[in-house]
mmCIF file of C-alpha atoms and ligand atoms in Angstrom:
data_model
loop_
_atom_site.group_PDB
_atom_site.id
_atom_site.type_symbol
_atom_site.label_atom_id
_atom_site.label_comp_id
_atom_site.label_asym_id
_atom_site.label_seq_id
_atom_site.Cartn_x
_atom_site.Cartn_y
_atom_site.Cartn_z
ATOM 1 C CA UNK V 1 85.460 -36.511 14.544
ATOM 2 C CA UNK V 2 81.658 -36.289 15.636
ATOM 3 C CA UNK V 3 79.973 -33.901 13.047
ATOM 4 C CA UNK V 4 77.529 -31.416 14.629
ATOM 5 C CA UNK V 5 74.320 -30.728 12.669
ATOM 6 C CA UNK V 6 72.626 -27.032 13.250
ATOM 7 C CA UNK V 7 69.261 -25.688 12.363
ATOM 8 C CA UNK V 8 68.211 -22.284 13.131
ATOM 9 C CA UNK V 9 68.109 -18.675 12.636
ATOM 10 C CA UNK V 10 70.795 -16.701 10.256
ATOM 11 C CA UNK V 11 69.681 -13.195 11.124
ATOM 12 C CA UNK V 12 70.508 -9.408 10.407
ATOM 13 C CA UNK V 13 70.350 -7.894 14.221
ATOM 14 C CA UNK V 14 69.356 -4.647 15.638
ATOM 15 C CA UNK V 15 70.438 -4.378 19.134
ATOM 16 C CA UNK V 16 70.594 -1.492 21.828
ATOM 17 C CA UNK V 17 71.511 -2.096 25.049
ATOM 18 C CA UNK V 18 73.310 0.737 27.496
ATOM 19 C CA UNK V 19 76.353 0.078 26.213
ATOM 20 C CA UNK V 20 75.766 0.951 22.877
ATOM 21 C CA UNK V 21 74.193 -0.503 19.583
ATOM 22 C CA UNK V 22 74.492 -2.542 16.005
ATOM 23 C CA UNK V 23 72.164 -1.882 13.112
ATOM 24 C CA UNK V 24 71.525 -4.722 10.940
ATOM 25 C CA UNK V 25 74.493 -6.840 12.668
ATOM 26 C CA UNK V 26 75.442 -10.809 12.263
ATOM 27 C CA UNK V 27 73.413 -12.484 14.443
ATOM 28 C CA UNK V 28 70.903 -16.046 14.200
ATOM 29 C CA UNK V 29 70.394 -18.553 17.054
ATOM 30 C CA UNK V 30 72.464 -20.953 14.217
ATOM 31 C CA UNK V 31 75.315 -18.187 13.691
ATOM 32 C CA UNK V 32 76.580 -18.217 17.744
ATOM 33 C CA UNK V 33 75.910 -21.466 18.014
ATOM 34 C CA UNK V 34 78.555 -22.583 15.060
ATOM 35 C CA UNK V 35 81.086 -20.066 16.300
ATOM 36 C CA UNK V 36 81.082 -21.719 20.102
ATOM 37 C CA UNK V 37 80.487 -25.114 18.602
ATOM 38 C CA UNK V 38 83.411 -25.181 16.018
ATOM 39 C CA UNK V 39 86.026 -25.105 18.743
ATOM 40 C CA UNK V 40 85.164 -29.002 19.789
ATOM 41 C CA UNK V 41 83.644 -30.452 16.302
ATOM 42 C CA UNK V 42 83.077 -29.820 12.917
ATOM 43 C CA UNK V 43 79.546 -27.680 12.683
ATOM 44 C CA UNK V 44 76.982 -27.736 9.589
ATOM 45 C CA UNK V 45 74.608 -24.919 9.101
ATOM 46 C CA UNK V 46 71.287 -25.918 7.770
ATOM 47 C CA UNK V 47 69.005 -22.537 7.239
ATOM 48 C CA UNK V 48 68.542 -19.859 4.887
ATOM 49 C CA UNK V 49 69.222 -16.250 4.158
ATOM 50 C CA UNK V 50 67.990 -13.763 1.755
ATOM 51 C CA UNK V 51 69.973 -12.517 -1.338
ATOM 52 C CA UNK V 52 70.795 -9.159 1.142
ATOM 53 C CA UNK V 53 72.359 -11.198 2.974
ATOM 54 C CA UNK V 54 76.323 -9.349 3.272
ATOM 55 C CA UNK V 55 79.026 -12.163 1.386
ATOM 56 C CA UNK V 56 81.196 -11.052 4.097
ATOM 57 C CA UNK V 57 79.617 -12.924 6.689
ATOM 58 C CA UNK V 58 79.456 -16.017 4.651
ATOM 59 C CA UNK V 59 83.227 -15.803 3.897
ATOM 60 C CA UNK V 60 84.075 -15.311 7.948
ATOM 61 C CA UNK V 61 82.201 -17.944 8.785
ATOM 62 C CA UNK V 62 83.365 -20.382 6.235
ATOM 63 C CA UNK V 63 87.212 -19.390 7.252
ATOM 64 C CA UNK V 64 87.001 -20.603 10.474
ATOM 65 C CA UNK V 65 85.736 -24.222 9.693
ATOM 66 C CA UNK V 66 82.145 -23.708 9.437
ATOM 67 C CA UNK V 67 80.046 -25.885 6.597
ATOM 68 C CA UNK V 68 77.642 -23.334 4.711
ATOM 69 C CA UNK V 69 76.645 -26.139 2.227
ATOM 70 C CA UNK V 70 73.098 -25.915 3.827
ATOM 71 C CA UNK V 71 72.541 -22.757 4.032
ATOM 72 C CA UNK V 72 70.309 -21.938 1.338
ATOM 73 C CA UNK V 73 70.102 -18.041 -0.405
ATOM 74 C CA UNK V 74 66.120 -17.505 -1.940
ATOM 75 C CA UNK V 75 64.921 -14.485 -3.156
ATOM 76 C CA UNK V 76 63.464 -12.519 -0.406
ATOM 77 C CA UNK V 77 65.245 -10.845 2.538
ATOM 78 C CA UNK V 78 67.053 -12.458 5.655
ATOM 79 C CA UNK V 79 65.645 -12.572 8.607
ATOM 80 C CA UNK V 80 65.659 -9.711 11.031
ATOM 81 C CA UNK V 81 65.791 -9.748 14.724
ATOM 82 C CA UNK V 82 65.692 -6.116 17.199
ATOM 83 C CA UNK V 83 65.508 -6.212 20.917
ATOM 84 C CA UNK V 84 66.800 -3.711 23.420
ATOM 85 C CA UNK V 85 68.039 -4.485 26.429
ATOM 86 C CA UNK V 86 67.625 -2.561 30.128
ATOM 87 C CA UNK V 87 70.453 -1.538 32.380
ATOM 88 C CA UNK V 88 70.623 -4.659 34.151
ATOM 89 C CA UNK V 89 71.232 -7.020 30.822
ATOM 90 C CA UNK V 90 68.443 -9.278 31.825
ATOM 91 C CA UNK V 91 66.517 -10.564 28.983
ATOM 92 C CA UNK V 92 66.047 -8.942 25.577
ATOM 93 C CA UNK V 93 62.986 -7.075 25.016
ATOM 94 C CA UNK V 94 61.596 -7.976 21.388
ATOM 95 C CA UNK V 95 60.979 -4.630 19.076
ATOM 96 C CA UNK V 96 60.557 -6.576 15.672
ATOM 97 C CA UNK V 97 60.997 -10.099 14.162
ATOM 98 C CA UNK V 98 60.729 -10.427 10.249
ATOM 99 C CA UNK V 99 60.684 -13.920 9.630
ATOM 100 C CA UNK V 100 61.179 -12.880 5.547
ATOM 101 C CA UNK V 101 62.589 -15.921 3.804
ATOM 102 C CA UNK V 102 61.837 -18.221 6.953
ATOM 103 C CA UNK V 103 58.647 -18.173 6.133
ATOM 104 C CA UNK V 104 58.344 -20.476 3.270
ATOM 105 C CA UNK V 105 61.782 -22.400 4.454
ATOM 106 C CA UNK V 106 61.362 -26.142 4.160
ATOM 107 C CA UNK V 107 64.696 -28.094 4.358
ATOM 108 C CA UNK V 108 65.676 -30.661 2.455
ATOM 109 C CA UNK V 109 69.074 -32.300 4.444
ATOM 110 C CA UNK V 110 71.439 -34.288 2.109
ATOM 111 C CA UNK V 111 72.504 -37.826 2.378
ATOM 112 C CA UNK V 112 75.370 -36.851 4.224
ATOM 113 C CA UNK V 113 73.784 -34.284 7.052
ATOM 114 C CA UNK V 114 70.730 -37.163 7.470
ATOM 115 C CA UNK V 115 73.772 -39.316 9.310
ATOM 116 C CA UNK V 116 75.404 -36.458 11.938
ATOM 117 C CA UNK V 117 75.519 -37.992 14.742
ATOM 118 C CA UNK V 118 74.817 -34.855 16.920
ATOM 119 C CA UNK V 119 71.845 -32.690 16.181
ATOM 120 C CA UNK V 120 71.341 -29.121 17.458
ATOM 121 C CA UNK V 121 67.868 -27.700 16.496
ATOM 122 C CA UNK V 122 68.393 -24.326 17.783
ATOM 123 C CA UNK V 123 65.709 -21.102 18.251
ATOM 124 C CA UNK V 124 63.482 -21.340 14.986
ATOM 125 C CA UNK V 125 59.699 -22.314 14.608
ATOM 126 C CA UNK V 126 59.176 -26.194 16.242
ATOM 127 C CA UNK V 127 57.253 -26.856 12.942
ATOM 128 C CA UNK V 128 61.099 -26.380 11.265
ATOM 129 C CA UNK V 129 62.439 -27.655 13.759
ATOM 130 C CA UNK V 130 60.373 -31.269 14.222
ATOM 131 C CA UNK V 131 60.887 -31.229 9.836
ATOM 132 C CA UNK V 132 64.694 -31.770 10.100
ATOM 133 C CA UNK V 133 64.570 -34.025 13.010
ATOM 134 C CA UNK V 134 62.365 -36.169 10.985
ATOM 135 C CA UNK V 135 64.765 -36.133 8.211
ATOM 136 C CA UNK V 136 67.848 -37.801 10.146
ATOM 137 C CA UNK V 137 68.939 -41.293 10.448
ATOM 138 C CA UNK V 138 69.568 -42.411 13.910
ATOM 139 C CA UNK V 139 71.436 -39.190 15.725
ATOM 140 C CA UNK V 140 72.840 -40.173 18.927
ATOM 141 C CA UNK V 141 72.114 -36.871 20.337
ATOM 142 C CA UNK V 142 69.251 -33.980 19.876
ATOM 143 C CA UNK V 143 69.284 -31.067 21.649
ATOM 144 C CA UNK V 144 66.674 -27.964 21.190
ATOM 145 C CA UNK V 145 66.294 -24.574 22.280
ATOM 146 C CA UNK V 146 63.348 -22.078 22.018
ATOM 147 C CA UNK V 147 62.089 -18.765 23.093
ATOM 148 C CA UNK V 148 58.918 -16.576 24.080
ATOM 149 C CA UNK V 149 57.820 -16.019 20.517
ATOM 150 C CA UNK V 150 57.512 -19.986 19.747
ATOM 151 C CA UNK V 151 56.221 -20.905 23.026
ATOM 152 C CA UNK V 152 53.467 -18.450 22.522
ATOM 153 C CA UNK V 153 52.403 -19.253 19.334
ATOM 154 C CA UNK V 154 53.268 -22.229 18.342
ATOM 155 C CA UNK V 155 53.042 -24.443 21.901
ATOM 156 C CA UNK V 156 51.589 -27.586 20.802
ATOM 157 C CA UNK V 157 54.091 -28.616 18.105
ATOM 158 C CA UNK V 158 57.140 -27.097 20.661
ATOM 159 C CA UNK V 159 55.587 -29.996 23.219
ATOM 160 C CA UNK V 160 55.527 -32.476 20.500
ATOM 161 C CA UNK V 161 59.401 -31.925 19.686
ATOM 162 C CA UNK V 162 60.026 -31.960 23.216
ATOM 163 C CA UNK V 163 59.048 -35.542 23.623
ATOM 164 C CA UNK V 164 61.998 -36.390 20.822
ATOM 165 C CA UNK V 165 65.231 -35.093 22.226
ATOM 166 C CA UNK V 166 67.606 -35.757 24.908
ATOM 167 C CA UNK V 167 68.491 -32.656 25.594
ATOM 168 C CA UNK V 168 66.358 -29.208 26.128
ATOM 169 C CA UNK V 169 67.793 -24.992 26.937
ATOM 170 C CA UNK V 170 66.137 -22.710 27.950
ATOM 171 C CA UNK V 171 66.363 -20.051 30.150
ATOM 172 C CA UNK V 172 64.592 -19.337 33.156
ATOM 173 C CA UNK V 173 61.718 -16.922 32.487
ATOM 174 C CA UNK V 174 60.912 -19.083 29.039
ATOM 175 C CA UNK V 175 60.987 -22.538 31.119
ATOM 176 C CA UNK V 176 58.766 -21.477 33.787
ATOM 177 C CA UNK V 177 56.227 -19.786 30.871
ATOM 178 C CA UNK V 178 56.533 -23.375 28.993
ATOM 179 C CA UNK V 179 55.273 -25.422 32.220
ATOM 180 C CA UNK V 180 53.502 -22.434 33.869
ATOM 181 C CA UNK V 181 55.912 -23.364 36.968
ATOM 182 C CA UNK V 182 56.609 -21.316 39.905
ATOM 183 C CA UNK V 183 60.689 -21.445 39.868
ATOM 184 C CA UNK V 184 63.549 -23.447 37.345
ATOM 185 C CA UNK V 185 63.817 -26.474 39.272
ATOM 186 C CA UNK V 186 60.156 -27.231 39.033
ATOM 187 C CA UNK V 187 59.971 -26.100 35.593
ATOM 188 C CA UNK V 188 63.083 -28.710 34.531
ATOM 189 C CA UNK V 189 61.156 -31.446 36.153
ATOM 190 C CA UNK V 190 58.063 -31.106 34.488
ATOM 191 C CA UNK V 191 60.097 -30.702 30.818
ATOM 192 C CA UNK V 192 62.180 -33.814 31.977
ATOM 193 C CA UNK V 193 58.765 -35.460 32.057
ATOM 194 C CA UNK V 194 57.792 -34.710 28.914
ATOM 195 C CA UNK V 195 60.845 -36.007 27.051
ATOM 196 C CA UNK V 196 64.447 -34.587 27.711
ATOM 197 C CA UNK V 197 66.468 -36.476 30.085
ATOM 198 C CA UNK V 198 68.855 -33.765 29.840
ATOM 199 C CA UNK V 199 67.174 -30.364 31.263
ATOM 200 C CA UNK V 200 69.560 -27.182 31.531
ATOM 201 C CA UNK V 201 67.785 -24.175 33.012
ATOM 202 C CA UNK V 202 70.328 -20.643 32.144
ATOM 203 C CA UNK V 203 69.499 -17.551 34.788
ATOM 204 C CA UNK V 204 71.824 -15.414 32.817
ATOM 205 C CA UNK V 205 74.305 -13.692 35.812
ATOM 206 C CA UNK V 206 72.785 -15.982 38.070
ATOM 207 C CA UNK V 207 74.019 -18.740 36.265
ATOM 208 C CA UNK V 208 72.491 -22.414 35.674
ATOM 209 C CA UNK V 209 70.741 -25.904 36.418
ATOM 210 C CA UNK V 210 71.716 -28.608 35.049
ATOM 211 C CA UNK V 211 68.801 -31.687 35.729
ATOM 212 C CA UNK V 212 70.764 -34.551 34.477
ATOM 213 C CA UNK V 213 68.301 -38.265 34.915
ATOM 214 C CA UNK V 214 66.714 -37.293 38.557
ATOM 215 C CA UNK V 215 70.421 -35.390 39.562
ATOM 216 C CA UNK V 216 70.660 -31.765 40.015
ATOM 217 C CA UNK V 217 73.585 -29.271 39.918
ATOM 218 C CA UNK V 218 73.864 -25.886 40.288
ATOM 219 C CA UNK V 219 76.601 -23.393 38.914
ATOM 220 C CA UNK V 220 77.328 -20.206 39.068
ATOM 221 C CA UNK V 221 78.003 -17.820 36.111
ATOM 222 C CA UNK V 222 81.381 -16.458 35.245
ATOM 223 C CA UNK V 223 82.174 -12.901 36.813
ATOM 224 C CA UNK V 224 82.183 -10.237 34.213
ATOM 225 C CA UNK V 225 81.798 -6.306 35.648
ATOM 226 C CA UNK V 226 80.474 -4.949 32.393
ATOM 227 C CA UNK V 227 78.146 -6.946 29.847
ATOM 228 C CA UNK V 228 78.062 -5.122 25.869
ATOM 229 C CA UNK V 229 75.313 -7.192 24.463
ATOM 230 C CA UNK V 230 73.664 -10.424 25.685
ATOM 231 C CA UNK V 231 72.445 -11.525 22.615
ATOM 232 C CA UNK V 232 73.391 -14.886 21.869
ATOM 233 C CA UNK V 233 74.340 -16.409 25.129
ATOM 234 C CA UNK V 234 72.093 -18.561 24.936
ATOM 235 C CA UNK V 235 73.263 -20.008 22.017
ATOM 236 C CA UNK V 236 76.990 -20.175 22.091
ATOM 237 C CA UNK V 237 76.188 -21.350 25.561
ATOM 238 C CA UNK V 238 74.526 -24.219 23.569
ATOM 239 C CA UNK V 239 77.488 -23.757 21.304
ATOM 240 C CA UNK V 240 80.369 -24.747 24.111
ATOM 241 C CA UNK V 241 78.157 -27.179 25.996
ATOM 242 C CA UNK V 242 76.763 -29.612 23.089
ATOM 243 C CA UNK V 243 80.616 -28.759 21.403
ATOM 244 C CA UNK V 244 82.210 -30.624 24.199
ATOM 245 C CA UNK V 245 79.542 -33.497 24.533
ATOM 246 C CA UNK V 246 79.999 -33.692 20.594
ATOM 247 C CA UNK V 247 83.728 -34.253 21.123
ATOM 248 C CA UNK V 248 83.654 -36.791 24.595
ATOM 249 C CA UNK V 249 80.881 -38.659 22.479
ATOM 250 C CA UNK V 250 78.048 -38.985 24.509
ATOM 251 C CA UNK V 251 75.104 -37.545 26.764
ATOM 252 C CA UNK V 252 74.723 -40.008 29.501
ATOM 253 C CA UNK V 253 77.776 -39.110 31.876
ATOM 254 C CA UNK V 254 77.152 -36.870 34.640
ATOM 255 C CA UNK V 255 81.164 -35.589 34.556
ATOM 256 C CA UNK V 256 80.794 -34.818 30.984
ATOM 257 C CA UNK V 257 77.940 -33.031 31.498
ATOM 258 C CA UNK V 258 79.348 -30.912 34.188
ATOM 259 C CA UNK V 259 82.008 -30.104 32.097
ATOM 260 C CA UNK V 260 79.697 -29.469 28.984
ATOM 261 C CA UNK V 261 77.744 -26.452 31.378
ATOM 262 C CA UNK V 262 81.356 -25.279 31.963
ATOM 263 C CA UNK V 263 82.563 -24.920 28.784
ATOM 264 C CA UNK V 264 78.744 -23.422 27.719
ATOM 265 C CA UNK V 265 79.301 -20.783 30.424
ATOM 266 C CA UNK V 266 82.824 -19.695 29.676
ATOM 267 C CA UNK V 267 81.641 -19.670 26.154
ATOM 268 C CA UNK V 268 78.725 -17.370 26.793
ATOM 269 C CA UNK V 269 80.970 -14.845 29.157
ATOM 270 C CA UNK V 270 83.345 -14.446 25.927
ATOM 271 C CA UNK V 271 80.099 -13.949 23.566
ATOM 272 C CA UNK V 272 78.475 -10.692 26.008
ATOM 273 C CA UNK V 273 81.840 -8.637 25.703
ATOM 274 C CA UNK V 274 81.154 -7.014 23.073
ATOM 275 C CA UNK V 275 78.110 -6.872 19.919
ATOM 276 C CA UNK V 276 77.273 -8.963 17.869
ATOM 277 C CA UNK V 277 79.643 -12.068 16.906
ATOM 278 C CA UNK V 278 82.936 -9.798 17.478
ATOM 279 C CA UNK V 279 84.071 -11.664 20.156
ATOM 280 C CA UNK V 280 83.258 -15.307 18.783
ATOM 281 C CA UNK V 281 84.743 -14.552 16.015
ATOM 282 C CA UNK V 282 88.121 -13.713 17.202
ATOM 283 C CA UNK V 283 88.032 -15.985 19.773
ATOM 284 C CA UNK V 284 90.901 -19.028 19.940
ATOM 285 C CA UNK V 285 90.619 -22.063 21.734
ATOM 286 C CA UNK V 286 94.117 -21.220 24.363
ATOM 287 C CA UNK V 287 91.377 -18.153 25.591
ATOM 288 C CA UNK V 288 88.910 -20.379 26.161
ATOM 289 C CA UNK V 289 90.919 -23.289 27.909
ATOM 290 C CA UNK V 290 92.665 -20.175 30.027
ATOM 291 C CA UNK V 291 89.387 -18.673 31.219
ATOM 292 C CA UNK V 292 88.049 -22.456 31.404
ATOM 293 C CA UNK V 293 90.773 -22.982 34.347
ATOM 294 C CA UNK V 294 89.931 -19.946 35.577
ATOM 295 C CA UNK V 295 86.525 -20.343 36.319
ATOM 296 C CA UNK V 296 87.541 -23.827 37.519
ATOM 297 C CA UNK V 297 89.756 -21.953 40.349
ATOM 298 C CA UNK V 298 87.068 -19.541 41.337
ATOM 299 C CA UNK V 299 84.645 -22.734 41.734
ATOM 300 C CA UNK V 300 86.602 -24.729 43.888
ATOM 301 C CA UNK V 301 86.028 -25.194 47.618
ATOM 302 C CA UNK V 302 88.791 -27.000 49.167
ATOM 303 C CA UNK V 303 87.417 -29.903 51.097
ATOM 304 C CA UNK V 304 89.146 -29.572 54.270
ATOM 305 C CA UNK V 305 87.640 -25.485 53.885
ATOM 306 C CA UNK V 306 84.114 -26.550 53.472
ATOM 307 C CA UNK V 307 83.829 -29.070 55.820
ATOM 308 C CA UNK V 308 85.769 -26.533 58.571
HETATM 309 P P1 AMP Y 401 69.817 -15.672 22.437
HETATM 310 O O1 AMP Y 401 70.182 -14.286 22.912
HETATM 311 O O2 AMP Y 401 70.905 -16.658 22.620
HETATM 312 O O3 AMP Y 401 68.502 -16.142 22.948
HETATM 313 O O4 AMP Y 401 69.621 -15.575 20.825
HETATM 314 C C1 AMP Y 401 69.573 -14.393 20.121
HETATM 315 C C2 AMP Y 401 69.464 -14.670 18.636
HETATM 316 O O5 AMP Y 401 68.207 -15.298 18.359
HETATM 317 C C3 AMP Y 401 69.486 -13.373 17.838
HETATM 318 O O6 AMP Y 401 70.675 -13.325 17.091
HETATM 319 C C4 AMP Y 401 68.252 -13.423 16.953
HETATM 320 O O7 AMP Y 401 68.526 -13.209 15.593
HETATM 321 C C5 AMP Y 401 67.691 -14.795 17.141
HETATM 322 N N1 AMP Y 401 66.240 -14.762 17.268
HETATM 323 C C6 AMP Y 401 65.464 -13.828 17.890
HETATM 324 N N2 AMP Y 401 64.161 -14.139 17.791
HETATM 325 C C7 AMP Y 401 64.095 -15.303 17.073
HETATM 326 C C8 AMP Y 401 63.010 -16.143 16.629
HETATM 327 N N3 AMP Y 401 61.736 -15.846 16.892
HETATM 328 N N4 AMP Y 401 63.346 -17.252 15.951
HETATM 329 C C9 AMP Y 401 64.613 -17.542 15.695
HETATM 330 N N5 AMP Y 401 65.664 -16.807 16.061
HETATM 331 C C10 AMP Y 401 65.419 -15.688 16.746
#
């Protein structure tokens, strides 16, 4: 089966939001992408944690299938992430990031991660990022992801990277900053330009564009009343969608695509129930294929009632 390669962050969280909070909590772009990914392929961490960081965590995440050969412990401490959140769940407000141990993190991938076939260079400094992706053989598919932080200080190497993979996330607010664009559609065109062919835009409840070659589709999000803690949706968004592509084998087809921002959204509603990687981590794949077909049903205009 098509082995998914992941770089990114393996954090220690603190996260408020009016729900509630976690001090210190699993979290790392990496983390929620390996929980949503692991449910379509076999997932590889590459990244690295300090000697704080909880055995615990190490042990969940290898028991449900996840590959911690490459993730590294140094001296030093893990990387720490806070952000609140305001009523309305709409993008995380940044009150601290410690890089600690990511600092000096150079990867060196072993014979055997230089050939996965699928590459996911999630949130983590380009510089990192552009290092592994140098590293591999020939991977059939590389996504990326970024945020606010990178694109602010570290812009030209992100736009470098860019012009290497097939497939870019970001949401909204962070695409339009990239390409200092008006609205998501324009922003996807101008990254398509630059390299992706593959362009998915995420507006959080307002749910996502998908610019696939010069198509566009538009979906909605999944309806959930209350929201614990978006952090992460991004990523096991990323998870579920390159998860599926991993597993149909390819990035070219349209319908697969579809069905990859599917999967990525029901993914993501599971992930903002409750803090942290809770849910993920308790998640099975019959809950996700039920609330897949349920989200299908909600979608789906009859014909004969939309052309009335
Ligand atoms: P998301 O909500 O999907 O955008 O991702 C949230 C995760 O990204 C959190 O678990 C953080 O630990 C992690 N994160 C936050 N800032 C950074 C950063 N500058 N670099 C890498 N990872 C980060």
């Amino acid at each position: 089966m098509t082995r998914i390669l992941v770089v990114g962050s393996v954090a220690l969280d603190s996260v408020k939001t009016s729900e509630g909070e976690s001090r210190d909590a699993l979290g790392g772009s990496a983390v929620y992408f390996s929980l949503a990914a692991r449910h379509f392929a076999p997932v590889s961490i590459v990244g690295v944690v300090g000697r704080d960081f909880p055995s615990a965590h190490r042990r969940m995440l290898e028991g449900r299938g996840i590959d911690l050969a490459g993730l590294r412990a140094e001296a030093g401490k893990t990387f720490r992430w806070a952000g609140k959140y305001g009523r309305d769940m709409a993008g995380a407000k940044t009150l601290e990031t410690q890089l600690n141990v990511f600092k000096d993190f150079r990867p060196a991938l072993s014979e055997e991660q230089k050939g996965a076939p699928v590459l996911f260079l999630a949130n983590i400094d380009p510089e990192l990022q552009a290092d592994v992706l140098a590293q591999m053989r020939r991977p059939q598919i590389v996504a990326c992801d970024t945020m606010n932080f990178w694109i602010a200080s570290k812009l030209p190497a992100l736009k470098e990277l860019l012009s290497k993979v097939h497939i870019f996330f970001g949401n909204e607010e962070e695409a339009k900053k990239l390409t200092r664009q008006p609205n998501a559609l324009r922003a996807a065109r101008v990254i398509s330009e630059w390299g992706p062919s593959v362009v998915v835009i995420k507006k959080g409840e307002h749910g996502a564009v998908l610019k696939a070659g010069k198509e566009v589709f538009v979906f909605p999000a999944f309806p959930l009343e209350t929201v614990k803690d978006p952090t992460g949706a991004g990523d096991s968004f990323a998870g579920g969608f390159m998860g599926y592509l991993a597993s149909v084998g390819g990035c070219e087809d349209a319908h697969h695509l579809k069905r990859a921002v599917l999967y990525g959204t029901v993914m993501a509603s599971f992930n903002v129930e409750d803090f942290s990687t809770r849910r993920l981590e308790s998640l099975e794949r019959g809950d996700l294929e039920e609330r897949f077909v349920d989200f299908l049903e909600r979608l789906t205009v009859p014909r004969e009632a939309a052309l009335a």
